[in-house]
Short mmCIF file of C-alpha atoms and ligand atoms in Angstrom, two decimals:
data_model
loop_
_atom_site.label_atom_id
_atom_site.label_comp_id
_atom_site.label_asym_id
_atom_site.label_seq_id
_atom_site.Cartn_x
_atom_site.Cartn_y
_atom_site.Cartn_z
CA MET A 1 33.90 13.08 17.08
CA THR A 2 32.01 15.78 15.83
CA SER A 3 33.55 17.87 13.21
CA SER A 4 34.85 20.47 15.60
CA GLY A 5 36.61 17.30 17.58
CA GLN A 6 35.27 16.88 20.51
CA PRO A 7 33.29 14.06 21.76
CA ARG A 8 30.60 13.53 21.24
CA ILE A 9 28.45 14.34 24.52
CA GLN A 10 26.07 11.14 26.11
CA TRP A 11 23.18 10.42 28.71
CA LEU A 12 24.22 10.97 32.06
CA GLY A 13 22.27 8.47 33.71
CA ARG A 14 21.63 4.92 32.97
CA TRP A 15 18.19 5.44 32.30
CA GLY A 16 18.96 9.17 30.20
CA PHE A 17 18.01 7.46 27.35
CA MET A 18 15.82 5.18 27.54
CA LEU A 19 14.26 8.23 29.65
CA ALA A 20 14.06 10.92 26.87
CA ALA A 21 13.41 8.19 24.35
CA THR A 22 10.36 7.59 26.69
CA GLY A 23 10.21 10.87 26.58
CA SER A 24 9.80 11.92 23.44
CA ALA A 25 7.36 8.94 21.91
CA VAL A 26 5.15 9.58 24.69
CA GLY A 27 3.23 12.68 24.00
CA LEU A 28 -0.10 14.57 21.91
CA GLY A 29 0.47 11.18 19.36
CA ASN A 30 -1.10 9.62 22.65
CA ILE A 31 -3.24 10.55 24.15
CA TRP A 32 -4.47 13.57 21.63
CA LYS A 33 -4.04 11.41 17.93
CA PHE A 34 -4.80 7.79 19.06
CA PRO A 35 -8.40 8.28 19.90
CA TYR A 36 -9.16 10.44 17.23
CA ILE A 37 -8.01 8.65 14.75
CA THR A 38 -9.11 5.22 16.10
CA GLY A 39 -12.56 6.88 15.98
CA GLU A 40 -12.23 8.20 12.82
CA TYR A 41 -11.29 4.88 10.75
CA GLY A 42 -13.76 2.68 13.05
CA GLY A 43 -12.03 1.31 16.08
CA GLY A 44 -10.79 -1.82 16.55
CA ALA A 45 -9.78 -3.17 12.71
CA PHE A 46 -7.25 -0.31 12.37
CA VAL A 47 -6.22 -0.56 16.50
CA LEU A 48 -5.28 -3.91 15.83
CA VAL A 49 -3.54 -2.63 11.77
CA TYR A 50 -1.86 0.07 13.78
CA LEU A 51 -1.13 -2.75 16.44
CA ALA A 52 1.27 -4.42 14.11
CA CYS A 53 2.83 -1.60 12.30
CA ILE A 54 4.28 -0.84 15.70
CA PHE A 55 6.26 -4.11 15.98
CA ALA A 56 6.81 -5.11 12.63
CA VAL A 57 7.95 -1.75 11.19
CA GLY A 58 7.74 0.44 14.04
CA VAL A 59 10.69 -1.71 16.31
CA PRO A 60 12.81 -2.44 13.42
CA VAL A 61 12.84 1.01 11.83
CA MET A 62 13.35 2.25 15.85
CA MET A 63 16.56 -0.56 16.41
CA THR A 64 17.41 0.79 12.94
CA GLU A 65 17.81 4.59 13.14
CA ILE A 66 19.30 4.74 16.81
CA SER A 67 22.32 2.44 15.45
CA PHE A 68 22.69 5.00 12.77
CA GLY A 69 22.40 7.62 15.51
CA ARG A 70 24.75 5.81 17.94
CA ARG A 71 27.84 4.61 14.79
CA GLY A 72 27.74 7.52 12.69
CA ARG A 73 27.53 10.15 16.16
CA GLY A 74 25.62 12.98 14.76
CA SER A 75 22.43 14.64 13.54
CA PRO A 76 20.78 11.98 10.59
CA ILE A 77 22.40 13.92 7.36
CA ASP A 78 25.85 13.46 8.97
CA ALA A 79 25.51 10.31 11.33
CA ILE A 80 23.41 8.64 7.79
CA ARG A 81 26.55 10.25 6.09
CA ARG A 82 29.06 8.82 7.97
CA VAL A 83 27.77 5.43 8.40
CA VAL A 84 27.41 4.71 4.43
CA ASN A 85 30.98 6.39 3.66
CA GLU A 86 31.88 3.31 6.21
CA SER A 87 30.42 0.89 4.25
CA GLY A 88 31.66 2.57 0.69
CA ARG A 89 28.72 3.77 0.07
CA SER A 90 27.44 7.08 -1.12
CA SER A 91 26.73 10.14 0.64
CA ALA A 92 23.46 10.82 -1.53
CA TRP A 93 21.87 8.32 1.30
CA SER A 94 22.14 11.57 3.57
CA LEU A 95 19.43 12.81 1.60
CA ILE A 96 17.19 10.45 4.38
CA GLY A 97 18.66 11.76 6.62
CA TRP A 98 17.70 15.58 5.12
CA MET A 99 14.62 14.77 4.92
CA ALA A 100 14.38 13.39 8.49
CA MET A 101 15.15 16.92 9.72
CA LEU A 102 12.77 18.69 8.20
CA CYS A 103 10.11 16.36 8.48
CA GLY A 104 10.63 16.19 12.47
CA PHE A 105 10.54 20.49 12.20
CA MET A 106 7.28 20.80 10.08
CA VAL A 107 5.49 18.00 12.63
CA LEU A 108 6.88 20.00 15.50
CA SER A 109 4.94 23.03 13.47
CA PHE A 110 1.45 22.20 13.69
CA TYR A 111 2.67 20.19 16.87
CA VAL A 112 2.86 23.18 18.96
CA VAL A 113 -0.44 24.62 18.16
CA VAL A 114 -2.16 21.15 19.39
CA ALA A 115 -0.14 21.92 22.61
CA GLY A 116 -0.61 24.56 23.25
CA TRP A 117 -4.65 23.43 23.04
CA SER A 118 -3.24 21.42 25.77
CA PHE A 119 -1.98 24.48 28.37
CA SER A 120 -4.69 26.48 27.17
CA TYR A 121 -6.58 23.56 29.18
CA LEU A 122 -4.77 23.52 32.08
CA TRP A 123 -4.90 27.21 32.37
CA LYS A 124 -8.75 26.90 31.94
CA MET A 125 -8.89 24.44 34.90
CA LEU A 126 -6.79 26.13 36.74
CA SER A 127 -9.09 29.66 35.79
CA GLY A 128 -12.71 27.13 36.01
CA GLY A 129 -13.07 28.14 32.57
CA LEU A 130 -14.22 25.07 31.71
CA ALA A 131 -16.92 24.88 34.31
CA ALA A 132 -20.13 24.22 31.59
CA GLY A 133 -22.48 21.39 32.36
CA SER A 134 -23.66 19.53 28.61
CA VAL A 135 -21.81 18.35 25.72
CA ASP A 136 -22.59 21.37 23.37
CA ASP A 137 -21.44 23.48 26.13
CA ILE A 138 -17.71 22.27 26.31
CA ALA A 139 -17.17 21.70 22.50
CA ALA A 140 -18.50 25.63 22.33
CA VAL A 141 -15.25 26.16 24.89
CA PHE A 142 -13.33 24.63 22.26
CA GLY A 143 -14.47 26.67 19.37
CA ALA A 144 -14.38 29.87 21.05
CA ASN A 145 -10.71 28.72 22.18
CA ASN A 146 -9.73 28.25 18.62
CA ALA A 147 -11.53 31.35 17.15
CA ASN A 148 -9.87 34.22 18.73
CA PRO A 149 -6.58 34.27 17.17
CA VAL A 150 -4.53 35.89 19.52
CA ASN A 151 -5.52 33.82 22.48
CA LEU A 152 -4.55 30.39 20.25
CA GLY A 153 -0.87 32.99 19.00
CA PHE A 154 -0.90 33.22 22.83
CA TRP A 155 -0.74 29.77 24.09
CA SER A 156 1.24 28.32 20.90
CA THR A 157 3.93 30.64 21.52
CA LEU A 158 4.72 30.09 24.43
CA VAL A 159 4.93 26.16 24.05
CA THR A 160 7.07 27.58 21.12
CA LEU A 161 9.39 29.22 23.62
CA LEU A 162 9.68 26.54 26.25
CA THR A 163 10.64 23.86 23.83
CA MET A 164 13.89 26.22 22.67
CA VAL A 165 14.53 27.27 26.33
CA ILE A 166 14.74 23.56 27.08
CA VAL A 167 16.71 22.23 23.67
CA GLY A 168 19.43 25.87 24.53
CA LYS A 169 19.75 24.13 27.70
CA GLY A 170 21.27 21.10 26.62
CA VAL A 171 20.34 17.24 25.86
CA GLN A 172 21.65 16.93 29.81
CA GLU A 173 20.52 19.51 31.49
CA GLY A 174 17.12 19.89 29.83
CA ILE A 175 16.33 17.37 28.54
CA GLU A 176 17.08 14.36 30.78
CA LYS A 177 16.02 15.58 34.13
CA SER A 178 12.08 16.41 33.27
CA VAL A 179 10.98 13.44 31.45
CA SER A 180 11.67 11.12 34.93
CA TRP A 181 8.85 12.26 36.75
CA MET A 182 6.28 13.49 34.52
CA MET A 183 5.91 9.89 33.03
CA PRO A 184 4.70 7.96 36.09
CA GLY A 185 2.44 10.73 36.52
CA LEU A 186 0.72 10.95 33.21
CA VAL A 187 0.27 6.91 33.96
CA LEU A 188 -1.68 7.70 37.38
CA MET A 189 -4.13 10.27 36.10
CA LEU A 190 -4.53 7.92 33.20
CA VAL A 191 -5.53 5.27 35.58
CA LEU A 192 -8.02 7.33 37.61
CA LEU A 193 -9.95 8.76 34.35
CA ILE A 194 -10.24 4.40 33.33
CA VAL A 195 -11.36 3.83 37.00
CA PHE A 196 -13.81 6.90 36.85
CA GLY A 197 -14.58 5.00 32.88
CA VAL A 198 -15.80 1.76 34.83
CA PHE A 199 -17.89 2.80 36.52
CA SER A 200 -19.43 5.48 35.48
CA GLY A 201 -20.94 3.58 32.31
CA GLY A 202 -19.80 3.44 28.53
CA PHE A 203 -16.62 1.32 29.81
CA GLY A 204 -17.67 -2.03 28.13
CA GLU A 205 -19.03 0.10 24.62
CA ALA A 206 -16.25 1.31 24.58
CA VAL A 207 -13.64 -1.57 25.40
CA SER A 208 -15.78 -3.58 22.29
CA PHE A 209 -15.46 0.07 19.82
CA LEU A 210 -11.56 -0.60 20.86
CA PHE A 211 -10.14 -4.42 20.67
CA SER A 212 -13.71 -6.04 18.35
CA PHE A 213 -11.98 -6.69 14.95
CA ASN A 214 -14.47 -5.72 12.54
CA VAL A 215 -12.78 -6.59 8.26
CA GLY A 216 -15.38 -4.25 7.16
CA SER A 217 -14.27 -1.34 8.45
CA LEU A 218 -10.88 -1.50 7.52
CA SER A 219 -10.08 1.10 4.61
CA SER A 220 -6.61 0.72 2.68
CA GLU A 221 -6.92 5.13 3.74
CA GLY A 222 -7.16 3.50 7.59
CA MET A 223 -3.81 1.06 6.77
CA LEU A 224 -2.33 3.82 5.94
CA ALA A 225 -2.71 6.35 8.84
CA ALA A 226 -2.41 3.57 11.17
CA LEU A 227 0.74 2.67 9.51
CA GLY A 228 1.80 6.92 9.05
CA HIS A 229 0.46 7.02 12.85
CA ALA A 230 3.28 4.41 13.96
CA PHE A 231 6.02 5.82 12.78
CA PHE A 232 4.47 9.62 14.80
CA THR A 233 3.85 7.99 17.61
CA LEU A 234 7.40 6.39 18.15
CA SER A 235 8.71 9.37 17.04
CA LEU A 236 10.69 7.87 14.12
CA ALA A 237 12.03 8.93 10.18
CA SER A 238 12.67 12.31 11.70
CA GLY A 239 16.06 12.69 13.36
CA ALA A 240 14.82 12.73 16.56
CA ILE A 241 15.10 9.11 18.30
CA LEU A 242 18.33 8.87 15.52
CA THR A 243 19.91 11.64 17.17
CA TYR A 244 19.13 10.90 20.74
CA GLY A 245 20.30 7.85 19.78
CA SER A 246 23.74 9.42 18.74
CA TYR A 247 24.75 10.51 22.88
CA LEU A 248 24.25 6.93 23.30
CA PRO A 249 26.59 5.15 24.92
CA LYS A 250 28.68 1.78 23.82
CA GLU A 251 27.23 -0.24 26.51
CA ALA A 252 23.32 -0.03 25.52
CA SER A 253 21.19 -2.57 24.74
CA ILE A 254 20.08 -1.39 21.30
CA GLY A 255 17.26 -3.97 21.24
CA ARG A 256 16.00 -4.49 24.40
CA THR A 257 15.73 -0.46 25.13
CA THR A 258 13.81 0.10 21.24
CA VAL A 259 11.41 -2.92 23.05
CA SER A 260 10.58 -0.72 25.87
CA VAL A 261 9.76 2.36 24.82
CA ALA A 262 7.63 0.94 21.77
CA VAL A 263 5.67 -1.28 24.45
CA ALA A 264 5.72 1.44 27.49
CA ASP A 265 4.42 4.04 24.43
CA THR A 266 1.62 1.33 23.19
CA VAL A 267 0.71 0.68 26.76
CA VAL A 268 0.12 4.39 27.03
CA ALA A 269 -1.80 5.18 23.88
CA LEU A 270 -4.65 1.86 24.93
CA MET A 271 -4.89 3.48 28.11
CA ALA A 272 -5.64 7.05 26.38
CA GLY A 273 -8.73 4.98 24.52
CA LEU A 274 -10.27 3.29 27.70
CA ALA A 275 -9.64 6.74 29.20
CA ILE A 276 -11.87 8.87 27.06
CA PHE A 277 -14.20 6.38 24.57
CA PRO A 278 -16.22 5.16 27.66
CA VAL A 279 -16.76 9.44 28.21
CA ILE A 280 -17.37 9.52 24.44
CA PHE A 281 -20.45 6.75 24.52
CA ALA A 282 -21.33 7.59 28.00
CA ASN A 283 -22.41 11.37 26.64
CA GLY A 284 -23.84 9.91 23.27
CA MET A 285 -21.18 11.55 21.68
CA ASP A 286 -19.55 10.70 18.17
CA PRO A 287 -16.64 9.14 18.32
CA GLY A 288 -15.03 10.63 14.74
CA GLU A 289 -15.02 14.19 15.75
CA GLY A 290 -11.77 14.82 14.77
CA PRO A 291 -8.85 16.45 16.42
CA GLY A 292 -11.30 18.42 19.59
CA LEU A 293 -11.89 14.73 20.15
CA ILE A 294 -10.01 14.37 24.05
CA PHE A 295 -10.69 18.31 24.27
CA MET A 296 -14.63 17.93 24.20
CA SER A 297 -15.04 14.57 26.31
CA LEU A 298 -12.42 14.68 29.33
CA PRO A 299 -14.48 18.16 30.62
CA LEU A 300 -17.07 16.61 31.26
CA ALA A 301 -15.99 13.39 33.40
CA PHE A 302 -13.25 16.19 35.02
CA GLN A 303 -16.80 17.46 35.73
CA ALA A 304 -18.67 14.56 37.12
CA MET A 305 -15.89 12.83 39.03
CA PRO A 306 -15.25 13.46 43.09
CA LEU A 307 -11.60 16.22 43.23
CA GLY A 308 -12.04 16.44 39.87
CA THR A 309 -10.48 19.87 39.23
CA LEU A 310 -7.74 19.25 41.24
CA PHE A 311 -7.96 15.63 39.11
CA GLY A 312 -8.59 17.65 35.19
CA ILE A 313 -5.44 20.58 36.16
CA LEU A 314 -3.49 17.01 36.72
CA PHE A 315 -3.95 15.43 33.44
CA PHE A 316 -3.15 18.93 31.48
CA LEU A 317 -0.48 19.49 33.30
CA MET A 318 0.87 15.79 32.71
CA LEU A 319 -0.93 16.37 28.70
CA SER A 320 1.43 19.78 28.64
CA MET A 321 5.27 18.12 30.19
CA ALA A 322 4.26 15.05 27.96
CA ALA A 323 4.00 17.32 24.88
CA LEU A 324 6.71 18.85 25.56
CA THR A 325 9.23 16.82 26.46
CA SER A 326 8.42 15.45 22.67
CA SER A 327 8.89 18.67 20.63
CA ILE A 328 12.15 19.45 22.04
CA SER A 329 13.19 16.12 20.54
CA MET A 330 11.46 17.25 17.00
CA VAL A 331 14.00 20.42 16.91
CA GLU A 332 17.03 18.58 18.45
CA ALA A 333 18.44 17.42 14.96
CA THR A 334 18.02 21.02 13.81
CA VAL A 335 19.45 22.12 16.44
CA SER A 336 22.28 18.81 16.63
CA TRP A 337 23.29 20.22 13.04
CA LEU A 338 23.25 23.67 13.27
CA CYS A 339 25.68 23.67 16.13
CA ASP A 340 27.99 20.81 13.92
CA ASN A 341 28.16 22.48 10.94
CA LYS A 342 27.59 25.56 11.42
CA GLY A 343 29.55 26.27 14.44
CA MET A 344 26.83 27.65 15.99
CA SER A 345 26.35 27.66 20.02
CA ARG A 346 23.21 26.31 20.98
CA GLN A 347 21.84 28.92 22.16
CA SER A 348 21.82 30.67 19.12
CA ALA A 349 20.67 27.54 17.30
CA SER A 350 17.86 27.17 19.61
CA TRP A 351 16.07 30.60 18.89
CA GLY A 352 17.08 31.14 15.28
CA THR A 353 14.83 27.31 14.89
CA GLY A 354 12.24 28.70 17.06
CA THR A 355 12.59 32.04 15.34
CA ILE A 356 11.93 30.17 12.00
CA LEU A 357 9.80 27.80 13.55
CA TRP A 358 6.80 30.37 14.80
CA LEU A 359 6.77 31.47 12.02
CA ILE A 360 5.52 28.54 10.35
CA SER A 361 3.45 27.14 13.57
CA THR A 362 1.64 30.34 13.82
CA LEU A 363 0.28 29.41 9.65
CA ALA A 364 -0.88 26.36 10.83
CA MET A 365 -1.98 27.89 14.16
CA LEU A 366 -4.36 30.56 11.80
CA SER A 367 -5.85 27.03 10.91
CA PHE A 368 -8.13 27.61 13.15
CA ASN A 369 -9.60 31.25 12.20
CA LEU A 370 -7.84 33.75 10.33
CA GLY A 371 -6.77 31.22 7.54
CA ALA A 372 -10.25 28.65 8.18
CA ASP A 373 -10.56 29.48 4.57
CA TRP A 374 -6.43 29.38 2.64
CA THR A 375 -6.75 25.58 1.64
CA LEU A 376 -5.44 23.70 -0.66
CA ALA A 377 -7.51 20.42 -2.14
CA GLY A 378 -9.77 21.23 0.95
CA LYS A 379 -6.65 21.17 3.69
CA THR A 380 -5.87 23.64 5.49
CA VAL A 381 -1.97 23.98 6.63
CA PHE A 382 -2.65 22.61 9.82
CA ASP A 383 -3.90 19.41 8.14
CA TRP A 384 -1.44 19.34 4.94
CA LEU A 385 1.91 19.70 7.98
CA ASP A 386 -0.11 16.87 9.66
CA TYR A 387 -0.93 14.96 6.27
CA LEU A 388 2.67 14.91 4.59
CA THR A 389 4.74 14.14 7.79
CA SER A 390 2.98 11.05 8.70
CA ARG A 391 1.41 10.46 5.20
CA TRP A 392 4.04 10.26 2.98
CA MET A 393 7.48 12.11 4.69
CA MET A 394 8.10 8.61 7.57
CA PRO A 395 7.23 5.88 5.56
CA LEU A 396 9.24 7.01 3.19
CA GLY A 397 11.94 8.00 5.28
CA GLY A 398 11.34 4.82 7.81
CA LEU A 399 11.51 2.70 3.77
CA GLY A 400 14.40 4.47 2.89
CA MET A 401 16.40 3.40 6.02
CA VAL A 402 15.64 0.59 6.15
CA VAL A 403 16.47 0.01 2.28
CA VAL A 404 20.70 1.39 3.11
CA ALA A 405 20.35 -0.14 7.01
CA GLY A 406 19.30 -4.26 4.59
CA PHE A 407 21.02 -3.86 1.64
CA VAL A 408 23.36 -1.32 1.13
CA LEU A 409 25.70 -0.94 4.19
CA LYS A 410 28.04 -3.36 5.00
CA SER A 411 26.55 -6.80 7.31
CA GLU A 412 28.48 -6.95 10.14
CA LEU A 413 28.43 -3.20 10.33
CA PHE A 414 25.03 -2.97 12.61
CA ARG A 415 25.42 -7.18 13.72
CA GLU A 416 28.13 -5.71 16.05
CA GLU A 417 26.53 -1.85 16.11
CA LEU A 418 22.76 -3.74 17.23
CA GLY A 419 25.43 -6.46 19.97
CA LEU A 420 22.02 -8.88 19.34
CA PRO A 421 22.72 -12.78 20.10
CA PRO A 422 22.35 -14.60 16.64
CA LEU A 423 18.62 -15.61 16.04
CA ALA A 424 17.37 -11.69 17.39
CA TYR A 425 20.43 -10.35 14.95
CA ALA A 426 18.47 -12.95 11.72
CA LEU A 427 15.05 -11.69 12.97
CA TRP A 428 16.39 -7.63 12.85
CA LEU A 429 17.89 -8.78 9.12
CA MET A 430 14.62 -10.53 8.19
CA MET A 431 12.22 -7.25 9.27
CA VAL A 432 14.27 -4.96 7.28
CA ARG A 433 15.19 -6.61 4.79
CA TYR A 434 11.52 -8.09 3.48
CA VAL A 435 8.41 -7.36 6.24
CA SER A 436 9.33 -3.89 6.71
CA PRO A 437 9.84 -2.14 3.21
CA LEU A 438 6.82 -4.77 1.89
CA GLY A 439 4.68 -3.88 4.47
CA ILE A 440 5.67 0.00 4.28
CA LEU A 441 5.07 -0.18 0.15
CA ILE A 442 2.56 -2.13 -0.24
CA ILE A 443 0.02 -0.14 2.27
CA PHE A 444 1.61 2.51 0.34
CA VAL A 445 0.39 1.30 -3.25
CA ASP A 446 -3.03 -0.02 -1.54
CA ALA A 447 -3.49 3.95 -0.55
CA LEU A 448 -2.35 5.29 -3.72
CA GLY A 449 -5.38 3.44 -4.81
CA VAL A 450 -3.46 2.67 -8.70
CA TYR A 451 -3.69 -1.07 -7.31
CA PRO A 452 -6.85 -2.73 -8.46
CA VAL A 453 -7.83 -4.97 -5.44
CA SER A 454 -8.13 -3.21 -1.89
CA PHE A 455 -5.45 -5.40 0.17
CA ALA A 456 -7.72 -3.60 3.09
CA ALA A 457 -10.20 -6.41 2.28
CA HIS A 458 -7.91 -9.08 1.73
CA TRP A 459 -5.55 -9.10 4.49
CA PRO A 460 -5.38 -12.35 5.00
CA TRP A 461 -3.56 -13.01 1.48
CA LEU A 462 -1.46 -9.67 2.06
CA LEU A 463 0.57 -11.07 5.64
CA ALA A 464 0.58 -14.79 3.57
CA MET A 465 2.44 -13.34 0.62
CA LEU A 466 5.33 -11.07 3.13
CA VAL A 467 6.15 -14.30 4.98
CA ALA A 468 6.39 -16.11 1.24
CA MET A 469 8.34 -12.92 -0.66
CA ALA A 470 10.74 -12.69 3.01
CA VAL A 471 11.07 -16.23 2.33
CA VAL A 472 11.83 -16.40 -0.96
CA GLY A 473 13.91 -12.96 -0.66
CA GLU A 474 15.92 -14.78 1.61
CA ALA A 475 16.68 -17.54 -0.70
CA LEU A 476 18.13 -14.64 -3.52
CA SER A 477 19.50 -12.49 -1.40
CA PRO A 478 23.41 -12.81 -1.81
CA ARG A 479 22.04 -11.67 -5.73
CA LEU A 480 19.56 -9.00 -4.86
CA ARG A 481 22.38 -7.49 -2.31
CA GLN A 482 24.60 -6.91 -5.09
CA ALA A 483 22.71 -5.80 -7.14
CA LEU A 484 21.86 -3.31 -5.55
CA THR A 485 24.45 -2.14 -3.24
CA SER A 486 27.53 -2.06 -7.17
CA ASP A 487 28.08 0.60 -8.16
N1 LIG B 501 5.88 10.36 19.82
C1 LIG B 501 5.53 12.35 20.12
C2 LIG B 501 3.64 11.64 20.04
O1 LIG B 501 2.66 10.19 20.14
C3 LIG B 501 5.57 12.58 19.00
C4 LIG B 501 6.78 13.40 18.34
C5 LIG B 501 7.67 13.04 18.68
C6 LIG B 501 7.59 13.30 17.08
N2 LIG B 501 8.93 13.73 18.00
C7 LIG B 501 8.46 12.81 16.64
C8 LIG B 501 6.07 13.25 15.92
C9 LIG B 501 9.31 13.69 15.47
C10 LIG B 501 7.28 13.22 14.81
C11 LIG B 501 7.98 12.90 14.66
O2 LIG B 501 3.24 12.42 20.54
#
């Protein structure tokens, strides 16, 4: 029930939530961000930590978030408050929901800029604006696209408008329908690029870059980046998945859905890596190029392949769609909160949110031209939005959520909500109580650099320690639980 007394709207089809959650998870994070940060942090070792974070932290956090949403039937703030109140605990825990909502909003403020890149490349593909011969030419196109604030602002404004139109239309019409056809299309385009990579050189190098584990290249900073990215790519701790979960029918299996979404998301990211790095290596480009990586590499591949223009158009079309199905999820929390608590209609909540979003995203957009020197500690507005959300707010929000689920709530509550067989439930509980929070804390403390030795260099110890702590923790848990929850 919402506060207005109406039963909350639910997903239409059996696959509605699955589609929408996959649409939220699969986006620029997989195809734009994953390859470029993998390049920056040196490849294989980063990929391994990322995979570990997805399954040891991301999956349990996602199950927790969906449970909060479905149990509390509301925006992150309301849902968390209701669920903790149901266990007789303090409403103050709903601060986690406030942070999540803010985080989703902040992510979208820079996400629309990147989505704008994708739309503008779609346009360039259509209009022949990418017909450049060399690596340097393509890099120059990317530079020129950014240098003009009116041009860049046009594209990010367009993305903001499209997002708000879809969100304004509502959950079933707007969100559910758009996802079902674009996901297969995107995967098809990636397969094509991978096949192209196999035949045009650089593929072997790409595979060894992505999958050979080299401890030397694992840094504390890289580990935190991998953790943050696991949250980002699964749309966690930012209200998106929680709010989508609030529309989930009672019968759906949270465990199975979560695992499918996480696997699909990971497969798309790895495919993107396999599609992009062959082009990078075959053209002698730098994998650590940064945020422009895919925009400087893929046009070269399209240019060299038969029917390249057609495939290029389809690729950027799919990428733009994937960006939209993610961007709509980032404001869903805010819009649903405004509707439930401020009595606003979906339309006015969307447009109000969109206006503020547009102002902040304009600042992020200016980071690439007029505002390139508006820096603090060497970071532009765009960099700050990315850094604060991925490195701080999401890991801390995720930590808050698992601690509440593992120690603060009555234990029957999520046992009932998750509906898992006993063994799977015990595994989830061990993850949210020990593995996920300790993993987050250790990576955090390590990256802060306050601890004298680097954990990154001693990862087998780290792993062993985690397991030992989980076992000891479980033995102590009734006491620990009491200590943490007695008011
Ligand atoms: N997961 C999406 C991607 O990988 C991005 C995304 C959607 C997101 N919703 C989010 C990121 C909420 C952070 C918060 O592109």
